[in-house]
Coordinates of C-alpha atoms in Angstrom, one line a residue:
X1 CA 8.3 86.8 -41.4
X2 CA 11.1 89.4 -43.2
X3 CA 11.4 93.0 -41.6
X4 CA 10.4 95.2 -43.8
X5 CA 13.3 96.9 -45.3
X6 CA 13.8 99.9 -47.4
X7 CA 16.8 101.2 -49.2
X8 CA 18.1 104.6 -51.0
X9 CA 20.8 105.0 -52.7
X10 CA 22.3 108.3 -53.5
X11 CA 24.1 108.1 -57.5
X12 CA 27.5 109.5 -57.3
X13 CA 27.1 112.7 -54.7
X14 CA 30.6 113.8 -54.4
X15 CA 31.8 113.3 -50.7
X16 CA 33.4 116.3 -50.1
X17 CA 30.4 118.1 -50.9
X18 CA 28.1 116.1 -49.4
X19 CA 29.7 116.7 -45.7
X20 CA 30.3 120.2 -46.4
X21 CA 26.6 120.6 -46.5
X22 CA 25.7 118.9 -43.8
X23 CA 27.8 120.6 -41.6
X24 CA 26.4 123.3 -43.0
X25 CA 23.2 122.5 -42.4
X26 CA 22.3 122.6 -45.9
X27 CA 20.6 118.7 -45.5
X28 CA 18.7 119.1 -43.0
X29 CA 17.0 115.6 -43.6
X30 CA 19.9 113.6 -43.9
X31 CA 21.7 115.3 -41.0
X32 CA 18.7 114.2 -39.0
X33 CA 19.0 110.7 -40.4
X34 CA 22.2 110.5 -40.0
X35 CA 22.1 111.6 -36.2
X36 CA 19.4 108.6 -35.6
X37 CA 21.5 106.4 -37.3
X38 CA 24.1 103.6 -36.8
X39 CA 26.7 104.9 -39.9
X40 CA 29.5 103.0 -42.0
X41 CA 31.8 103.2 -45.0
X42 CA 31.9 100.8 -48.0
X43 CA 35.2 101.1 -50.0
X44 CA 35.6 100.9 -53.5
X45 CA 38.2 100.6 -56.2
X46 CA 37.4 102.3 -59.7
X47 CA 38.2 99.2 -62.1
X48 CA 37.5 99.8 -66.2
X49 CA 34.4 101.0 -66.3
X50 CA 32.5 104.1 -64.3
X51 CA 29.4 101.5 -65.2
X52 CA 31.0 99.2 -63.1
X53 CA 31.0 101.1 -59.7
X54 CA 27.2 99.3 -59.4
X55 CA 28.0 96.1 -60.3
X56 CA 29.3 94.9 -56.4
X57 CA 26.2 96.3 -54.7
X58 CA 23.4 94.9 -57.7
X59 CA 24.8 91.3 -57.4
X60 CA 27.1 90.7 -54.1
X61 CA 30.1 90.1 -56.2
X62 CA 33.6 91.6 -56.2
X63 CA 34.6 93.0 -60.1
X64 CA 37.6 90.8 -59.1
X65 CA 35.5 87.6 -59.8
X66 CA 32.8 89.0 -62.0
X67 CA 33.1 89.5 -66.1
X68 CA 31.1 92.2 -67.4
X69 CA 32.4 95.3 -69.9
X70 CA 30.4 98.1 -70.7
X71 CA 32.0 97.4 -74.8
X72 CA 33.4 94.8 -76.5
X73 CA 35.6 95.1 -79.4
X74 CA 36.0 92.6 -82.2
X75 CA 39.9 92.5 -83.6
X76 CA 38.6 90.0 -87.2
X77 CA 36.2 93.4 -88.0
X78 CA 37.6 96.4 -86.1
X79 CA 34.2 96.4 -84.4
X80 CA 32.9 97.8 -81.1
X81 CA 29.7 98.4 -79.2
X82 CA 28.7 99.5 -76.0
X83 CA 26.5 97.5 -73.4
X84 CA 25.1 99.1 -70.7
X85 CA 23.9 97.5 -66.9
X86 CA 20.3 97.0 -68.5
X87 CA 22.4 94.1 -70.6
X88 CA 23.5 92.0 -67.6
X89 CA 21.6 89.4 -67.4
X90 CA 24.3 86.7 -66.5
X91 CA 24.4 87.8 -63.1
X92 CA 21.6 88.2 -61.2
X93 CA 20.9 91.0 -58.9
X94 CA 21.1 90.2 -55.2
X95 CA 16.9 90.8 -54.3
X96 CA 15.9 87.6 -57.2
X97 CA 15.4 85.7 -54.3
X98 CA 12.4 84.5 -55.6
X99 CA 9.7 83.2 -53.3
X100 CA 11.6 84.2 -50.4
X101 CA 11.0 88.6 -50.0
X102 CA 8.3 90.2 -52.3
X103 CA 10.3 92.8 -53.6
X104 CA 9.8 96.6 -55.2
X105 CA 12.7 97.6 -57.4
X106 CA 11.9 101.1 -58.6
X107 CA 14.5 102.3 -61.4
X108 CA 17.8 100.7 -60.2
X109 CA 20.6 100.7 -63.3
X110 CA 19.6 97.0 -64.1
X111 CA 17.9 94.5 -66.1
X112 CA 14.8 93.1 -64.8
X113 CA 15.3 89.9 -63.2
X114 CA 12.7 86.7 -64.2
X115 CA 13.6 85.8 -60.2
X116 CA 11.8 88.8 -58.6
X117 CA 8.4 87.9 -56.7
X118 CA 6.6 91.7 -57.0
X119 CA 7.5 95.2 -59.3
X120 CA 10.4 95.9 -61.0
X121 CA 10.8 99.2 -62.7
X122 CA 13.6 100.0 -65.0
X123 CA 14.5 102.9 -67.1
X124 CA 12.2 105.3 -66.3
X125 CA 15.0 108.2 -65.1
X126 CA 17.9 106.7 -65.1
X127 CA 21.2 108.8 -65.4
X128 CA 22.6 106.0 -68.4
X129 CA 22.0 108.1 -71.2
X130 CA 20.7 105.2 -72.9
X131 CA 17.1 104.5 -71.6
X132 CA 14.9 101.3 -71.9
X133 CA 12.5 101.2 -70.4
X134 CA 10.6 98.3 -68.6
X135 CA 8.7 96.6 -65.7
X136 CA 7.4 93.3 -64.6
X137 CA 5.0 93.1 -64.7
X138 CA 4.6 95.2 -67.8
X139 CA 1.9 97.3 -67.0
X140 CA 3.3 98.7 -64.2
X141 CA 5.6 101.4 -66.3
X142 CA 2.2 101.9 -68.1
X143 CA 0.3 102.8 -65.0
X144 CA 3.3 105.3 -63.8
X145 CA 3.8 107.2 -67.6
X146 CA -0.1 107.7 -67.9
X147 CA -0.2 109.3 -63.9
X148 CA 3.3 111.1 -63.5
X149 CA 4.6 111.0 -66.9
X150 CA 7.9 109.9 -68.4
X151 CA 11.2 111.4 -67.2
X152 CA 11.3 115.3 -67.6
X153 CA 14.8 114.8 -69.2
X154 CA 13.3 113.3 -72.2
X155 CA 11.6 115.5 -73.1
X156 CA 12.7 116.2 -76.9
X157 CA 14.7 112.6 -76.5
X158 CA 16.7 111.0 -79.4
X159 CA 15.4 107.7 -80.6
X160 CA 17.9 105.0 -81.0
X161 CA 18.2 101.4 -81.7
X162 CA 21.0 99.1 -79.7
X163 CA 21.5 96.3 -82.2
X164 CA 23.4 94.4 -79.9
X165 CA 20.1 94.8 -77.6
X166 CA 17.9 94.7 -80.0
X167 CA 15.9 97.4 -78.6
X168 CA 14.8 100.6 -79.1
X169 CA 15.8 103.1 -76.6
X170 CA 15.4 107.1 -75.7
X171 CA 18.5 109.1 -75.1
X172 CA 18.2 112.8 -73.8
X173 CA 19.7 115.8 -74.4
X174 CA 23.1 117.3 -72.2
X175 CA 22.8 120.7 -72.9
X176 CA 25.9 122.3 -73.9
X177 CA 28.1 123.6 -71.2
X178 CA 28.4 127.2 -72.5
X179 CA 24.4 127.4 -72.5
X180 CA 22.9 129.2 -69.9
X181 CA 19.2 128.7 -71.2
X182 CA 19.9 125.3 -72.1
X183 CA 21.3 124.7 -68.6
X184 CA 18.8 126.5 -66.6
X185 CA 16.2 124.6 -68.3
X186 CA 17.9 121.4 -68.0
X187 CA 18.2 122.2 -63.8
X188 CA 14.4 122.3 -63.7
X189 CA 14.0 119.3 -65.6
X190 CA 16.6 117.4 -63.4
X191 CA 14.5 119.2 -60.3
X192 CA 11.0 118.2 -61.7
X193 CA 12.4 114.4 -61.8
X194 CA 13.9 114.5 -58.5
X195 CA 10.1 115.5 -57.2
X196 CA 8.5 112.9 -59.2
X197 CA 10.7 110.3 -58.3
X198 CA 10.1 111.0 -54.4
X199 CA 6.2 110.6 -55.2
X200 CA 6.2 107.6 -57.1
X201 CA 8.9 105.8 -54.2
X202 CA 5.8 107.3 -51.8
X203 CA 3.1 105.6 -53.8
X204 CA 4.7 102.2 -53.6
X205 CA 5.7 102.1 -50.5
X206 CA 1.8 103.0 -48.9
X207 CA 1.4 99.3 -50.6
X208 CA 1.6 96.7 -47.9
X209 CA 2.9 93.7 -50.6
X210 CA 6.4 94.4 -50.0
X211 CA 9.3 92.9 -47.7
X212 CA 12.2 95.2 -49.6
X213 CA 11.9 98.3 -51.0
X214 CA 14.4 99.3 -53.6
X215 CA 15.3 102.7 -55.1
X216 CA 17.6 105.3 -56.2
X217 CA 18.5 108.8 -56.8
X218 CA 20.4 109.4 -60.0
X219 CA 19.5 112.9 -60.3
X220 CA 22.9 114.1 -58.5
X221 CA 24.5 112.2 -60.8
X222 CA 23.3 113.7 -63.6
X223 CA 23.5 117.2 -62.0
X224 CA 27.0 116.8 -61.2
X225 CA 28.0 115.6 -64.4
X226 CA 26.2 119.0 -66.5
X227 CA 26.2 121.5 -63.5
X228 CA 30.0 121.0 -62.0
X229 CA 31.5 124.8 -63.2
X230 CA 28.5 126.5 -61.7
X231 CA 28.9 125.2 -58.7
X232 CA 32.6 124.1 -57.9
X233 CA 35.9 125.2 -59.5
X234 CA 36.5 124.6 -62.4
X235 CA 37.9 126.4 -66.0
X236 CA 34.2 127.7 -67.0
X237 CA 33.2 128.4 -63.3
X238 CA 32.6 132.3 -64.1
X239 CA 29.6 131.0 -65.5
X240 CA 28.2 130.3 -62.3
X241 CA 27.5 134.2 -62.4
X242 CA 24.8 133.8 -64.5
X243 CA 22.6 132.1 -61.4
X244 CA 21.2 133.4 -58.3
X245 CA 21.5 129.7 -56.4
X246 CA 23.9 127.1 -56.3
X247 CA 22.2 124.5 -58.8
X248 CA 23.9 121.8 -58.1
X249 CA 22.9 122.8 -54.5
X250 CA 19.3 122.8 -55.2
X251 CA 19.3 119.5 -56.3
X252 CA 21.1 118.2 -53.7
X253 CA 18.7 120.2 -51.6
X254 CA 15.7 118.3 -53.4
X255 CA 16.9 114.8 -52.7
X256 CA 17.0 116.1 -49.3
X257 CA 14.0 116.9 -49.5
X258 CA 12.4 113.5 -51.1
X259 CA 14.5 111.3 -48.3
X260 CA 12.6 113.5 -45.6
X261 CA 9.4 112.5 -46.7
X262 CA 10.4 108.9 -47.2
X263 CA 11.7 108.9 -44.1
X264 CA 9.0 109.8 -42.2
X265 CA 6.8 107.4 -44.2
X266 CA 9.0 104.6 -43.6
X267 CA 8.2 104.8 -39.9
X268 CA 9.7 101.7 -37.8
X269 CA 10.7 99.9 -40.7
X270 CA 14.4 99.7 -41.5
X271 CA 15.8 102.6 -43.6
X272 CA 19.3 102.2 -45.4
X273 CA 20.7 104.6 -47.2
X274 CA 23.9 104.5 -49.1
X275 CA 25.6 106.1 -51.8
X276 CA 27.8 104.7 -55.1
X277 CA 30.5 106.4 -56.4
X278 CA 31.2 109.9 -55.9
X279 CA 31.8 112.1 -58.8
X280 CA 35.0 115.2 -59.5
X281 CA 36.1 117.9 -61.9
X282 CA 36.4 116.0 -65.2
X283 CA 39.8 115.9 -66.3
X284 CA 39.4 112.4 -68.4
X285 CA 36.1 113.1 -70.9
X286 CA 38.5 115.6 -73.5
X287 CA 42.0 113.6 -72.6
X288 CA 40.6 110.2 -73.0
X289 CA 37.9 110.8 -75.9
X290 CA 39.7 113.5 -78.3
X291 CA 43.2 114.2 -77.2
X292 CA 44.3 110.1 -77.1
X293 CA 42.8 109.2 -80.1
X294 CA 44.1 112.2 -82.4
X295 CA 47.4 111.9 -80.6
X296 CA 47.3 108.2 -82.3
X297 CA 46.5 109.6 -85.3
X298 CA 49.1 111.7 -85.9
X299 CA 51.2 109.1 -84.5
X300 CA 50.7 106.6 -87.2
X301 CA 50.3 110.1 -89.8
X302 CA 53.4 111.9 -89.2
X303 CA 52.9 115.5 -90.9
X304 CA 48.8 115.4 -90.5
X305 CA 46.0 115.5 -87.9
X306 CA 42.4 114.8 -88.0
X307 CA 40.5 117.3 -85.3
X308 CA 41.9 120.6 -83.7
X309 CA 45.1 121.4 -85.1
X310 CA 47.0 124.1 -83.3
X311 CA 50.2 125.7 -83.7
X312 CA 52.4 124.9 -80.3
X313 CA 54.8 128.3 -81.4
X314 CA 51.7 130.2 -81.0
X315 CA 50.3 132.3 -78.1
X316 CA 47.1 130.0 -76.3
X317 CA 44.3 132.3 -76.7
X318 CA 41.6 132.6 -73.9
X319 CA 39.2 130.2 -73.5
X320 CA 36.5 130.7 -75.8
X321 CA 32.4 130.4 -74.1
X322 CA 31.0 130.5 -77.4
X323 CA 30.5 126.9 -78.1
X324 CA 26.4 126.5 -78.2
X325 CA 26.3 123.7 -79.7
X326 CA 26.6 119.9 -78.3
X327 CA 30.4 119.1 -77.4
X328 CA 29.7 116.2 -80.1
X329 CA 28.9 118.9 -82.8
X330 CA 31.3 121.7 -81.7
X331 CA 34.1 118.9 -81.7
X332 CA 33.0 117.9 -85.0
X333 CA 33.5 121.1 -86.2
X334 CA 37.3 121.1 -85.6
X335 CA 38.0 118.7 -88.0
X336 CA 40.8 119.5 -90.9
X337 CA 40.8 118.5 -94.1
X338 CA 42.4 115.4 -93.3
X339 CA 39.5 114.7 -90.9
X340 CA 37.2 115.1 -93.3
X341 CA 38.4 112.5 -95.7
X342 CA 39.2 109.8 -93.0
X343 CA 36.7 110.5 -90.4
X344 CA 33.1 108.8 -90.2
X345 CA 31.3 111.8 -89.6
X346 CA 29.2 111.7 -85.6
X347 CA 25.8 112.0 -88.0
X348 CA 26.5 109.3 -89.9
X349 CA 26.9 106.8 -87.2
X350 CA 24.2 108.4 -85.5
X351 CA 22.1 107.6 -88.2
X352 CA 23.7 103.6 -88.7
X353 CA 22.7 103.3 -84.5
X354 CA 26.0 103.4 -83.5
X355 CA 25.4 104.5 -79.7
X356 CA 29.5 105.6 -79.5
X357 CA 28.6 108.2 -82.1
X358 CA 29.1 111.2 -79.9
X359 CA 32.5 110.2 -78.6
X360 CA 35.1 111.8 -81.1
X361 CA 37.0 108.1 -80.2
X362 CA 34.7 106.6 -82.3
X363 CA 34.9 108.5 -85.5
X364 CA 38.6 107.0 -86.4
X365 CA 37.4 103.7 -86.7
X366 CA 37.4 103.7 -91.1
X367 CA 40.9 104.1 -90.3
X368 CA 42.2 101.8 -87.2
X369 CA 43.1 99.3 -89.7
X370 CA 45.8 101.7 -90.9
X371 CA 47.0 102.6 -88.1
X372 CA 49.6 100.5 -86.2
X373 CA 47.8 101.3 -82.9
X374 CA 44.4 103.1 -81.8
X375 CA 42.5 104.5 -79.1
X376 CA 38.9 102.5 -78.5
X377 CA 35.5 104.3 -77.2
X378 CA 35.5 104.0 -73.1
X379 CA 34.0 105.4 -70.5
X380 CA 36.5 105.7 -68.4
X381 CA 40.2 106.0 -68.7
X382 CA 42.0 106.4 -72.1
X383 CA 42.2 102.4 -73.9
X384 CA 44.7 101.5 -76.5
X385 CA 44.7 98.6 -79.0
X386 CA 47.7 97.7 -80.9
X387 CA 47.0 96.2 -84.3
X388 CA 48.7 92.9 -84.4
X389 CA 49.6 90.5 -87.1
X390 CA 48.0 87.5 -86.7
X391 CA 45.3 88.9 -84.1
X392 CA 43.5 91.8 -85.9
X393 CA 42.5 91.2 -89.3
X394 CA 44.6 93.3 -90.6
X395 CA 47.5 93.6 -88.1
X396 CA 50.6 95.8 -89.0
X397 CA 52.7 95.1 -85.8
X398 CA 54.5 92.1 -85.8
X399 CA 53.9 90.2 -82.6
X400 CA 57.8 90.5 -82.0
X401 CA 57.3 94.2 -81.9
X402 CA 54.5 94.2 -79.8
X403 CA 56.2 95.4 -76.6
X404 CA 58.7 97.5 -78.1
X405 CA 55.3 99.4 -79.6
X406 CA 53.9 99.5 -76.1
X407 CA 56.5 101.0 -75.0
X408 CA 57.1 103.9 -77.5
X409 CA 53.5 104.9 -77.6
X410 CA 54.3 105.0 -73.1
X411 CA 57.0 107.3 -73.6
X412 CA 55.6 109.5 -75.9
X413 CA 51.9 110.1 -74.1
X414 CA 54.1 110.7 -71.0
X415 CA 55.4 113.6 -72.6
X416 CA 52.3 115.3 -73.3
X417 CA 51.7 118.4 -71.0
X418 CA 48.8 120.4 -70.5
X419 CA 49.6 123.6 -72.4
X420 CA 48.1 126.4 -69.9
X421 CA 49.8 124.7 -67.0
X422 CA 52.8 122.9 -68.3
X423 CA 51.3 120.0 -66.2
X424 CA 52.0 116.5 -67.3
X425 CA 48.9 114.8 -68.8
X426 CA 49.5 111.4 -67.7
X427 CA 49.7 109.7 -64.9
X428 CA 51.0 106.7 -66.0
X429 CA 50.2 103.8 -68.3
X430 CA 49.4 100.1 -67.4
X431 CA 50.4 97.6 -69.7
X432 CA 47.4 94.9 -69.9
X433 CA 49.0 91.7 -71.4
X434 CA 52.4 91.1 -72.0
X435 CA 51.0 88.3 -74.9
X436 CA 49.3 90.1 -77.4
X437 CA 47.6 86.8 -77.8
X438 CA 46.4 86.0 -74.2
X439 CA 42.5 85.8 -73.8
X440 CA 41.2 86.7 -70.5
X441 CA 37.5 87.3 -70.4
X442 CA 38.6 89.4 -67.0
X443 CA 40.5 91.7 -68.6
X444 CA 39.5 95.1 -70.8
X445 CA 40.0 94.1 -74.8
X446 CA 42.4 97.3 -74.5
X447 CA 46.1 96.9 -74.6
X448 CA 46.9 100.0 -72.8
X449 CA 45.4 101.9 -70.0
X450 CA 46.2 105.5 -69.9
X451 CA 45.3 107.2 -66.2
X452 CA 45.2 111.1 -66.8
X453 CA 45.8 113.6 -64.1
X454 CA 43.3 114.6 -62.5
X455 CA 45.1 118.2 -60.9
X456 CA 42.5 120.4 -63.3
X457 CA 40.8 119.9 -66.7
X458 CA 42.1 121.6 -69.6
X459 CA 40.8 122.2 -73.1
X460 CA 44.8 122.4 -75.0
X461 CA 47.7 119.7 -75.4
X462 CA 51.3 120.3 -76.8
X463 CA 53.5 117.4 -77.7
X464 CA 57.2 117.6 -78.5
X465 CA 56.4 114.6 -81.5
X466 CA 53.1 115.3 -82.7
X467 CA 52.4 119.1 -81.6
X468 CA 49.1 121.1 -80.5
X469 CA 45.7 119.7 -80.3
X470 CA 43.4 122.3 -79.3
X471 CA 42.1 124.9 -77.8
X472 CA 38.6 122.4 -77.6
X473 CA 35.5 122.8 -75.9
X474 CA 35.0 121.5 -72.6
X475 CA 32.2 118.7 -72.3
X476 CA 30.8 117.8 -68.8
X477 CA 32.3 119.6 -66.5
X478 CA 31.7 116.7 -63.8
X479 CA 33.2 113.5 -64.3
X480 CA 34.6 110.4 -62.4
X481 CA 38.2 109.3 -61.2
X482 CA 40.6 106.6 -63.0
X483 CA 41.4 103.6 -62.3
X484 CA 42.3 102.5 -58.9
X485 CA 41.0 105.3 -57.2
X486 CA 39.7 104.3 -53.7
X487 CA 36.7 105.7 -53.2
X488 CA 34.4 105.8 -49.9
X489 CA 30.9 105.1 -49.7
X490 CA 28.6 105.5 -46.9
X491 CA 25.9 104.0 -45.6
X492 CA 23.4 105.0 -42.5
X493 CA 20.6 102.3 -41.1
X494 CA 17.7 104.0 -39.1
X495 CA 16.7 100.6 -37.1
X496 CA 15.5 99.6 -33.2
X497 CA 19.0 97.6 -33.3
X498 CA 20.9 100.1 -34.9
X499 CA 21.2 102.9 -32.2
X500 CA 22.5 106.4 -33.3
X501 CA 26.3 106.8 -32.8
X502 CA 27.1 103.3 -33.2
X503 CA 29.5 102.3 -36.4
X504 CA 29.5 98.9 -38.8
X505 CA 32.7 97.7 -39.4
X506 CA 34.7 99.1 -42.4
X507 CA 33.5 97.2 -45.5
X508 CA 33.0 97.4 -49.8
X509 CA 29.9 97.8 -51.6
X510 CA 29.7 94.4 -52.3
X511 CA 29.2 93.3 -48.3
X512 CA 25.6 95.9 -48.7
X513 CA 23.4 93.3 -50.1
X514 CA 24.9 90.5 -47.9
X515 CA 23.6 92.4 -44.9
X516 CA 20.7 93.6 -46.3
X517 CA 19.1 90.5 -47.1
X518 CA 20.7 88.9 -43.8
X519 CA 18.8 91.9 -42.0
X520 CA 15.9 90.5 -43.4
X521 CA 16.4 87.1 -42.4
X522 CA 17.4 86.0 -45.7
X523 CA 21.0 83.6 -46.0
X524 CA 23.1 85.4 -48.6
X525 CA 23.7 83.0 -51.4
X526 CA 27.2 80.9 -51.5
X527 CA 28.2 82.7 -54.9
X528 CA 27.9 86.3 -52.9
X529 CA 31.6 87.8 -52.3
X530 CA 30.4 90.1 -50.0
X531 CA 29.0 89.4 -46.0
X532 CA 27.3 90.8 -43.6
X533 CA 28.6 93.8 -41.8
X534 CA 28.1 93.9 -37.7
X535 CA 28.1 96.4 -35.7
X536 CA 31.1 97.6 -33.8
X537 CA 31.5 97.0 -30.0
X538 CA 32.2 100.1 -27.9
X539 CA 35.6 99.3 -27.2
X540 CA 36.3 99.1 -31.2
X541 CA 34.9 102.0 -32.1
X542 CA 37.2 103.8 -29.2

């Protein structure tokens, strides 16, 4: 017989934060758990994608032997589109262990698995601006809309269509940063969910058909990401004066809450919970979505620019905080004359279901055939394709040049500076392939990786070859780390062999499911990466 096992995870709370308030006894819940709780940290190393950072816990497997990209790109049509979790269906999640556990999922960032004995749930909150919903069995999601109703967040959703899916999906609304009302409002809605979530977890778990229960709470996620600057520092944090309370405190505060309750309804049955990822001031969402690509542009166009032309011999003004609109639109609204004619306009590829539409990335693509390289859509660090003869249809680099080109565009983004700060923009830039022609399903389709600095976020860039772009509005003011960044996850188990105090040995996210399902009495499965983590001695955690 399994021991009944339940698990919470905790979507992106940022860890510096999250100890900061529970020191200051602003978690009460957690603290307690904490305190009964034999603890540990999971390591983790940012690789490609901020999608990705779930991949090692959902299936077991390191994202050193797994191949999944959030976007592919197509070099014979210049094409691109972007995948989401819900789309991995190559690599099963860790609980299909069919016959062996009966299993509740409820809204993990996943596709529903056809090797899951009892409910899966998918899509009804999750942070992925890019909903679709579903359960197995189907009428479950039914049953849960008609008594608690969809996500607050979508309320007044966009409808969409992934043709690479083939699905229809809901996308909600990120208010603009500069909107109070619009932010306030959104606060309640990401509050409401929170709520909702915690009764629906309750419901299924006073069912008695269930070895492993499954959840998580994404609402810090997307708190962090829209409430940052009225919380932490940050450019637009005089904002913050517009609230009474911390909200990105509150909704910490109501996940608090939620695990309480859960916790005291879970009983004697095992209790993990663990967190993914941990979120920062976004420095990477205007450097690697609207600085890189017109940067490129103006590159391959000496004497033009496409979005947010500035004059480097002028004074910077003040930040502007009178940008209502969507970053997508207020971005949009830069555009020059050149833009105009050789942009593809965020509506128009909005409206022809392109899901990169509101990334300013994106609205090049009429012209990365002209250009001799290009930035592509990501979401995470800055990518860079070079158009190569013989590779892309179209290709203007000869192969022979390939490197040289590499290197130029190097040298030149390492020269761009923040213009407030004088601070360099980038970090540094990782060359992908040396062969412009090697195929490696492992690696990004970009040629170039471009890791930003991450010191503070700025809205203005001078370069000494292709000269201001900006002042810009800001977009979330939360975002994640590049590339390599280690980051450190915890996990706490509340168990009768688990005593408080006692510490698991130092592992990554992908040894959770290994010991979860060996806690249960389950054999991980050969293909797993990860493996079980034991508990310390006494003389090893002196």
């Amino acid at each position: 017989m399994n021991r009944k096992t339940v698990a919470i995870g905790l979507d992106c709370p940022t860890n510096s934060l999250f100890e900061n308030w529970l020191a200051q006894g602003l978690l009460p819940n957690l603290a307690a758990l904490r305190s009964e709780s034999s603890q540990g940290v999971l390591s983790h190393h940012k690789k490609y994608s901020n999608q990705n950072s779930w991949i090692p816990f959902l299936t077991g497997r390191s994202l050193d032997t797994i191949d999944y990209w959030v976007s592919t790109y197509k070099p014979k049509s210049y094409s691109n589109s972007n995948h989401c979790l819900y789309n991995m269906h190559d690599h099963q999640p860790f609980y299909a262990v069919g016959d062996k556990a009966r299993v509740i999922m409820f809204d993990l960032p996943v596709a529903i698995s056809n090797n899951v004995k009892g409910i899966q749930v998918a899509g009804w909150a999750s942070e992925l601006n890019e909903t679709f919903s579903a359960s197995e069995p189907p009428f479950v999601l039914d049953e849960i809309h008609q008594k608690y109703g969809m996500d607050p967040k979508l309320e007044g959703a966009l409808k969409f269509y992934n043709k690479d899916l083939d699905r229809h999906g809901l996308s909600y609304r990120v208010p603009s940063s500069y909107d109070i009302a619009g932010l306030s409002s959104f606060r309640d809605k990401i509050l409401a969910s929170t709520a909702t979530r915690g009764k629906i977890c309750r419901e299924f778990l006073q069912r008695d058909d269930w070895d492993l229960f499954l959840s998580v709470f994404s609402e810090i996620h997307v708190g962090g990401h829209t409430l940052w600057h009225l919380s932490q520092n940050h450019p637009l944090a005089m904002m913050a004066d517009n609230f009474a309370v911390d909200p990105l405190l509150e909704i910490y505060q109501a996940v608090d809450h939620e695990i309480g309750l859960i916790a005291d309804m879970v009983g004697d049955h095992d209790l993990l919970i663990f967190s993914v990822d941990s979120l920062v001031n976004d420095c990477l969402e205007n450097a690697r979505s609207l600085f890189l690509p017109e940067f490129l542009y103006r590159w391959n166009f000496p004497g033009s620019a496409a979005l947010a032309k500035g004059d480097a011999t002028a004074p910077l003004p003040e930040p502007r905080l009178d940008y209502p609109l969507h970053w997508r639109d207020e971005v949009w609204k830069l555009r020059t004359d050149d833009g105009e004619r050789h942009l593809q306009s965020p509506q128009e590829q909005s409206e022809n279901n392109d899901t990169f539409n509101w990334q300013p990335t994106n609205w090049y693509k009429p012209v990365w055939d002209q250009m001799r390289a290009f930035a592509l859509p990501s979401v995470a660090d800055g990518y860079i394709r070079i158009n190569v003869k013989g590779r892309e249809a179209r290709g203007l680099v000869e192969p022979a040049d390939y490197q040289r080109t590499c290197s130029e565009i190097s040298q030149q983004l390492c020269e761009l500076v923040d213009a407030r700060t004088g601070r360099a923009m980038v970090e540094r830039v990782i060359s992908v392939r040396s062969d412009p022609f090697a195929n490696n399903s492992r690696q990004t389709p970009a040629d170039l990786i471009v890791l930003w600095q991450e010191e503070s976020p700025t809205d203005v860039v001078d370069s000494p070859l292709v000269g201001r772009i900006g002042p810009v509005p800001y977009f979330r003011p939360g975002g994640h780390q590049k590339q390599g960044s280690k980051i450190d996850n915890f996990f706490m188990i509340r168990a009768a062999d688990c005593p408080p105090g006692k510490r698991f040995c130092e592992g990554s996210l992908e040894d959770l499911p290994a010991t979860i399902l060996s806690r249960m009495g389950i054999v991980p499965p050969e293909h797993f990466d990860g493996t079980a983590l034991q508990l310390l001695s006494d003389t090893e955690c002196a």
